[in-house]
Amino acid sequence: MRRRWIRKSSGKAVGSVPDKEKGKTALPIITDKQKLWAKYFVDTGGNGTKAAELAGYKGNEGTWATTGSENRRNPKILEYMRQVYGWDEAPDIADGKEVLRFYTRVMRGEEKDAFGLDVGMADRIKAANALDKIVNAGKRADGTTATGGGFQLTIQPVYGAPPDEDDDADEEGGGSNDG
């Protein structure tokens, strides 16, 4: 049997039961403290530890971090944040096109630094090199595409390592019979 909590003021059941009249889903049932945590979580840009502290959870930095982590994984709280605050974590992560656009703006001098000054030439060159690596990843100098998953194996000599067996034969005179 499923229980529903009744609000004393309105007498209506509250829960994640669909509202038949409007076709919307009611807000998930969470505590007032969890609602405060959700508000502060959104206000602080996703800082669960700070949100737990501001919401009035008791404890110290460690317990606030644990509470923030638990609340962040709680599906009811996440659904509440989506419905009330429009919270979605996906926009926080840049996709490949956004990274390419940023590097392009830096390379062209269209971006400013934290102080509002133009980006220096060294940073523009670094952005151009990074952009080149991303765009031309897996391409060889002759224009053909490299295979093997986009990685390259470079073998470099190790100083102090024993010589190969073939090198020993050449050094001892075993490589030629000139006599």
PDB file of C-alpha atoms in Angstrom:
ATOM      1  CA  MET A   1       0.000   0.000   0.000  1.00  0.00           C
ATOM      2  CA  ARG A   2       1.355   3.385  -0.995  1.00  0.00           C
ATOM      3  CA  ARG A   3       1.090   6.214   1.514  1.00  0.00           C
ATOM      4  CA  ARG A   4       0.569   9.809   0.595  1.00  0.00           C
ATOM      5  CA  TRP A   5       1.284  12.791   2.743  1.00  0.00           C
ATOM      6  CA  ILE A   6      -1.577  15.241   3.115  1.00  0.00           C
ATOM      7  CA  ARG A   7      -0.951  18.954   3.423  1.00  0.00           C
ATOM      8  CA  LYS A   8      -2.926  20.324   6.332  1.00  0.00           C
ATOM      9  CA  SER A   9      -3.553  23.686   4.698  1.00  0.00           C
ATOM     10  CA  SER A  10      -4.999  22.454   1.412  1.00  0.00           C
ATOM     11  CA  GLY A  11      -5.973  18.874   2.233  1.00  0.00           C
ATOM     12  CA  LYS A  12      -4.510  17.703  -1.087  1.00  0.00           C
ATOM     13  CA  ALA A  13      -2.206  14.737  -1.454  1.00  0.00           C
ATOM     14  CA  VAL A  14       1.375  15.611  -2.276  1.00  0.00           C
ATOM     15  CA  GLY A  15       3.739  13.287  -4.101  1.00  0.00           C
ATOM     16  CA  SER A  16       5.028  12.249  -7.465  1.00  0.00           C
ATOM     17  CA  VAL A  17       1.559  11.264  -8.651  1.00  0.00           C
ATOM     18  CA  PRO A  18       0.588  12.654 -12.076  1.00  0.00           C
ATOM     19  CA  ASP A  19      -1.785  15.596 -12.028  1.00  0.00           C
ATOM     20  CA  LYS A  20      -4.580  14.387 -14.315  1.00  0.00           C
ATOM     21  CA  GLU A  21      -6.050  17.833 -14.884  1.00  0.00           C
ATOM     22  CA  LYS A  22      -2.932  19.532 -16.249  1.00  0.00           C
ATOM     23  CA  GLY A  23      -0.952  16.520 -17.459  1.00  0.00           C
ATOM     24  CA  LYS A  24       2.002  17.506 -15.275  1.00  0.00           C
ATOM     25  CA  THR A  25       3.857  15.541 -12.638  1.00  0.00           C
ATOM     26  CA  ALA A  26       3.729  16.912  -9.112  1.00  0.00           C
ATOM     27  CA  LEU A  27       6.968  17.823  -7.402  1.00  0.00           C
ATOM     28  CA  PRO A  28       8.804  14.986  -5.664  1.00  0.00           C
ATOM     29  CA  ILE A  29       8.429  14.761  -1.898  1.00  0.00           C
ATOM     30  CA  ILE A  30      11.609  15.993  -0.220  1.00  0.00           C
ATOM     31  CA  THR A  31      12.269  17.622   3.144  1.00  0.00           C
ATOM     32  CA  ASP A  32      12.435  21.370   3.662  1.00  0.00           C
ATOM     33  CA  LYS A  33      16.151  21.062   4.378  1.00  0.00           C
ATOM     34  CA  GLN A  34      16.639  19.195   1.080  1.00  0.00           C
ATOM     35  CA  LYS A  35      14.728  21.967  -0.706  1.00  0.00           C
ATOM     36  CA  LEU A  36      17.044  24.528   0.884  1.00  0.00           C
ATOM     37  CA  TRP A  37      20.047  22.413  -0.120  1.00  0.00           C
ATOM     38  CA  ALA A  38      18.757  22.297  -3.713  1.00  0.00           C
ATOM     39  CA  LYS A  39      18.323  26.095  -3.770  1.00  0.00           C
ATOM     40  CA  TYR A  40      21.832  26.723  -2.436  1.00  0.00           C
ATOM     41  CA  PHE A  41      23.287  24.031  -4.695  1.00  0.00           C
ATOM     42  CA  VAL A  42      21.970  25.877  -7.742  1.00  0.00           C
ATOM     43  CA  ASP A  43      22.945  29.288  -6.298  1.00  0.00           C
ATOM     44  CA  THR A  44      26.546  28.188  -5.655  1.00  0.00           C
ATOM     45  CA  GLY A  45      26.923  26.738  -9.134  1.00  0.00           C
ATOM     46  CA  GLY A  46      26.890  23.112  -8.046  1.00  0.00           C
ATOM     47  CA  ASN A  47      28.887  23.213  -4.800  1.00  0.00           C
ATOM     48  CA  GLY A  48      27.226  20.501  -2.686  1.00  0.00           C
ATOM     49  CA  THR A  49      29.457  21.044   0.348  1.00  0.00           C
ATOM     50  CA  LYS A  50      28.722  24.775   0.555  1.00  0.00           C
ATOM     51  CA  ALA A  51      25.030  24.114  -0.100  1.00  0.00           C
ATOM     52  CA  ALA A  52      24.873  21.665   2.834  1.00  0.00           C
ATOM     53  CA  GLU A  53      26.511  24.228   5.111  1.00  0.00           C
ATOM     54  CA  LEU A  54      24.166  27.032   4.021  1.00  0.00           C
ATOM     55  CA  ALA A  55      21.080  24.800   4.258  1.00  0.00           C
ATOM     56  CA  GLY A  56      21.784  24.240   7.949  1.00  0.00           C
ATOM     57  CA  TYR A  57      23.044  20.676   8.002  1.00  0.00           C
ATOM     58  CA  LYS A  58      24.965  20.036  11.223  1.00  0.00           C
ATOM     59  CA  GLY A  59      28.567  18.944  11.162  1.00  0.00           C
ATOM     60  CA  ASN A  60      31.854  20.012   9.683  1.00  0.00           C
ATOM     61  CA  GLU A  61      33.450  20.211   6.253  1.00  0.00           C
ATOM     62  CA  GLY A  62      33.635  16.416   5.958  1.00  0.00           C
ATOM     63  CA  THR A  63      30.015  15.743   6.865  1.00  0.00           C
ATOM     64  CA  TRP A  64      28.829  18.568   4.621  1.00  0.00           C
ATOM     65  CA  ALA A  65      30.782  17.040   1.740  1.00  0.00           C
ATOM     66  CA  THR A  66      29.191  13.643   2.413  1.00  0.00           C
ATOM     67  CA  THR A  67      25.720  15.168   2.647  1.00  0.00           C
ATOM     68  CA  GLY A  68      26.290  17.110  -0.548  1.00  0.00           C
ATOM     69  CA  SER A  69      27.441  13.988  -2.352  1.00  0.00           C
ATOM     70  CA  GLU A  70      24.452  11.969  -1.120  1.00  0.00           C
ATOM     71  CA  ASN A  71      21.968  14.707  -2.016  1.00  0.00           C
ATOM     72  CA  ARG A  72      23.529  15.097  -5.440  1.00  0.00           C
ATOM     73  CA  ARG A  73      22.860  11.408  -6.172  1.00  0.00           C
ATOM     74  CA  ASN A  74      19.319  11.472  -4.753  1.00  0.00           C
ATOM     75  CA  PRO A  75      16.936  11.123  -7.734  1.00  0.00           C
ATOM     76  CA  LYS A  76      14.081  12.934  -5.943  1.00  0.00           C
ATOM     77  CA  ILE A  77      16.258  15.960  -5.202  1.00  0.00           C
ATOM     78  CA  LEU A  78      17.604  15.983  -8.764  1.00  0.00           C
ATOM     79  CA  GLU A  79      14.063  15.863 -10.161  1.00  0.00           C
ATOM     80  CA  TYR A  80      13.043  18.686  -7.803  1.00  0.00           C
ATOM     81  CA  MET A  81      15.963  20.815  -9.030  1.00  0.00           C
ATOM     82  CA  ARG A  82      15.050  20.110 -12.662  1.00  0.00           C
ATOM     83  CA  GLN A  83      11.420  21.092 -12.167  1.00  0.00           C
ATOM     84  CA  VAL A  84      11.851  24.097  -9.869  1.00  0.00           C
ATOM     85  CA  TYR A  85      15.175  25.578 -10.997  1.00  0.00           C
ATOM     86  CA  GLY A  86      15.602  24.081 -14.465  1.00  0.00           C
ATOM     87  CA  TRP A  87      18.879  22.539 -13.278  1.00  0.00           C
ATOM     88  CA  ASP A  88      20.635  20.388 -15.840  1.00  0.00           C
ATOM     89  CA  GLU A  89      24.236  19.302 -15.420  1.00  0.00           C
ATOM     90  CA  ALA A  90      24.899  18.766 -19.122  1.00  0.00           C
ATOM     91  CA  PRO A  91      25.433  22.474 -20.004  1.00  0.00           C
ATOM     92  CA  ASP A  92      28.269  22.666 -17.474  1.00  0.00           C
ATOM     93  CA  ILE A  93      30.387  20.379 -19.643  1.00  0.00           C
ATOM     94  CA  ALA A  94      31.769  21.826 -22.867  1.00  0.00           C
ATOM     95  CA  ASP A  95      31.305  19.726 -25.960  1.00  0.00           C
ATOM     96  CA  GLY A  96      33.890  19.439 -28.727  1.00  0.00           C
ATOM     97  CA  LYS A  97      32.421  22.228 -30.861  1.00  0.00           C
ATOM     98  CA  GLU A  98      32.439  24.645 -27.941  1.00  0.00           C
ATOM     99  CA  VAL A  99      36.110  23.878 -27.261  1.00  0.00           C
ATOM    100  CA  LEU A 100      36.963  24.430 -30.931  1.00  0.00           C
ATOM    101  CA  ARG A 101      35.066  27.745 -30.968  1.00  0.00           C
ATOM    102  CA  PHE A 102      36.887  28.899 -27.810  1.00  0.00           C
ATOM    103  CA  TYR A 103      40.337  28.043 -29.198  1.00  0.00           C
ATOM    104  CA  THR A 104      39.413  29.775 -32.455  1.00  0.00           C
ATOM    105  CA  ARG A 105      38.331  32.957 -30.631  1.00  0.00           C
ATOM    106  CA  VAL A 106      41.551  32.967 -28.582  1.00  0.00           C
ATOM    107  CA  MET A 107      43.667  32.393 -31.687  1.00  0.00           C
ATOM    108  CA  ARG A 108      41.949  35.290 -33.474  1.00  0.00           C
ATOM    109  CA  GLY A 109      42.331  37.599 -30.470  1.00  0.00           C
ATOM    110  CA  GLU A 110      38.584  37.851 -29.850  1.00  0.00           C
ATOM    111  CA  GLU A 111      38.813  36.644 -26.214  1.00  0.00           C
ATOM    112  CA  LYS A 112      39.872  38.809 -23.284  1.00  0.00           C
ATOM    113  CA  ASP A 113      41.708  37.634 -20.179  1.00  0.00           C
ATOM    114  CA  ALA A 114      40.349  37.867 -16.619  1.00  0.00           C
ATOM    115  CA  PHE A 115      41.302  41.560 -16.435  1.00  0.00           C
ATOM    116  CA  GLY A 116      39.652  42.509 -19.726  1.00  0.00           C
ATOM    117  CA  LEU A 117      42.965  42.776 -21.574  1.00  0.00           C
ATOM    118  CA  ASP A 118      43.725  41.295 -24.966  1.00  0.00           C
ATOM    119  CA  VAL A 119      45.208  37.819 -24.967  1.00  0.00           C
ATOM    120  CA  GLY A 120      48.956  37.849 -25.620  1.00  0.00           C
ATOM    121  CA  MET A 121      50.596  36.494 -28.743  1.00  0.00           C
ATOM    122  CA  ALA A 122      52.108  33.532 -26.859  1.00  0.00           C
ATOM    123  CA  ASP A 123      48.646  32.412 -25.731  1.00  0.00           C
ATOM    124  CA  ARG A 124      47.256  32.890 -29.230  1.00  0.00           C
ATOM    125  CA  ILE A 125      50.031  30.683 -30.624  1.00  0.00           C
ATOM    126  CA  LYS A 126      49.340  28.040 -27.955  1.00  0.00           C
ATOM    127  CA  ALA A 127      45.654  28.110 -28.891  1.00  0.00           C
ATOM    128  CA  ALA A 128      46.551  27.738 -32.572  1.00  0.00           C
ATOM    129  CA  ASN A 129      48.794  24.756 -31.786  1.00  0.00           C
ATOM    130  CA  ALA A 130      46.105  23.131 -29.632  1.00  0.00           C
ATOM    131  CA  LEU A 131      43.508  23.753 -32.328  1.00  0.00           C
ATOM    132  CA  ASP A 132      45.837  22.249 -34.931  1.00  0.00           C
ATOM    133  CA  LYS A 133      46.340  19.138 -32.796  1.00  0.00           C
ATOM    134  CA  ILE A 134      42.602  18.685 -32.354  1.00  0.00           C
ATOM    135  CA  VAL A 135      41.641  19.330 -35.974  1.00  0.00           C
ATOM    136  CA  ASN A 136      44.488  17.357 -37.519  1.00  0.00           C
ATOM    137  CA  ALA A 137      44.592  14.499 -34.996  1.00  0.00           C
ATOM    138  CA  GLY A 138      45.490  11.278 -36.759  1.00  0.00           C
ATOM    139  CA  LYS A 139      46.689  12.913 -39.990  1.00  0.00           C
ATOM    140  CA  ARG A 140      50.205  12.392 -41.263  1.00  0.00           C
ATOM    141  CA  ALA A 141      52.388  15.025 -42.878  1.00  0.00           C
ATOM    142  CA  ASP A 142      51.757  13.544 -46.336  1.00  0.00           C
ATOM    143  CA  GLY A 143      47.994  14.018 -45.904  1.00  0.00           C
ATOM    144  CA  THR A 144      47.087  10.383 -45.268  1.00  0.00           C
ATOM    145  CA  THR A 145      45.221   9.342 -42.168  1.00  0.00           C
ATOM    146  CA  ALA A 146      47.015   7.348 -39.509  1.00  0.00           C
ATOM    147  CA  THR A 147      45.465   4.158 -38.180  1.00  0.00           C
ATOM    148  CA  GLY A 148      45.628   2.569 -34.783  1.00  0.00           C
ATOM    149  CA  GLY A 149      43.085   4.564 -32.796  1.00  0.00           C
ATOM    150  CA  GLY A 150      44.769   7.967 -33.034  1.00  0.00           C
ATOM    151  CA  PHE A 151      47.845   7.216 -30.942  1.00  0.00           C
ATOM    152  CA  GLN A 152      51.452   7.124 -32.010  1.00  0.00           C
ATOM    153  CA  LEU A 153      54.217   4.944 -30.617  1.00  0.00           C
ATOM    154  CA  THR A 154      57.655   6.521 -30.519  1.00  0.00           C
ATOM    155  CA  ILE A 155      60.646   4.390 -29.576  1.00  0.00           C
ATOM    156  CA  GLN A 156      63.576   6.343 -28.198  1.00  0.00           C
ATOM    157  CA  PRO A 157      66.961   4.957 -27.144  1.00  0.00           C
ATOM    158  CA  VAL A 158      67.527   4.511 -23.442  1.00  0.00           C
ATOM    159  CA  TYR A 159      70.975   5.548 -22.301  1.00  0.00           C
ATOM    160  CA  GLY A 160      72.831   2.915 -20.317  1.00  0.00           C
ATOM    161  CA  ALA A 161      70.743   0.072 -21.725  1.00  0.00           C
ATOM    162  CA  PRO A 162      72.570  -3.035 -22.970  1.00  0.00           C
ATOM    163  CA  PRO A 163      73.148  -3.049 -26.739  1.00  0.00           C
ATOM    164  CA  ASP A 164      71.064  -5.272 -28.999  1.00  0.00           C
ATOM    165  CA  GLU A 165      72.471  -8.690 -29.957  1.00  0.00           C
ATOM    166  CA  ASP A 166      72.907  -7.576 -33.577  1.00  0.00           C
ATOM    167  CA  ASP A 167      75.087  -4.678 -32.425  1.00  0.00           C
ATOM    168  CA  ASP A 168      77.367  -7.081 -30.453  1.00  0.00           C
ATOM    169  CA  ALA A 169      78.065  -9.168 -33.522  1.00  0.00           C
ATOM    170  CA  ASP A 170      79.101  -6.123 -35.546  1.00  0.00           C
ATOM    171  CA  GLU A 171      81.404  -4.803 -32.809  1.00  0.00           C
ATOM    172  CA  GLU A 172      83.247  -8.114 -32.368  1.00  0.00           C
ATOM    173  CA  GLY A 173      83.983  -8.443 -36.026  1.00  0.00           C
ATOM    174  CA  GLY A 174      81.452 -11.177 -36.573  1.00  0.00           C
ATOM    175  CA  GLY A 175      79.535  -9.097 -39.071  1.00  0.00           C
ATOM    176  CA  SER A 176      82.089  -9.435 -41.907  1.00  0.00           C
ATOM    177  CA  ASN A 177      84.663 -12.009 -42.986  1.00  0.00           C
ATOM    178  CA  ASP A 178      87.307  -9.738 -44.488  1.00  0.00           C
ATOM    179  CA  GLY A 179      89.915 -11.613 -42.663  1.00  0.00           C
TER     180      GLY A 179
END
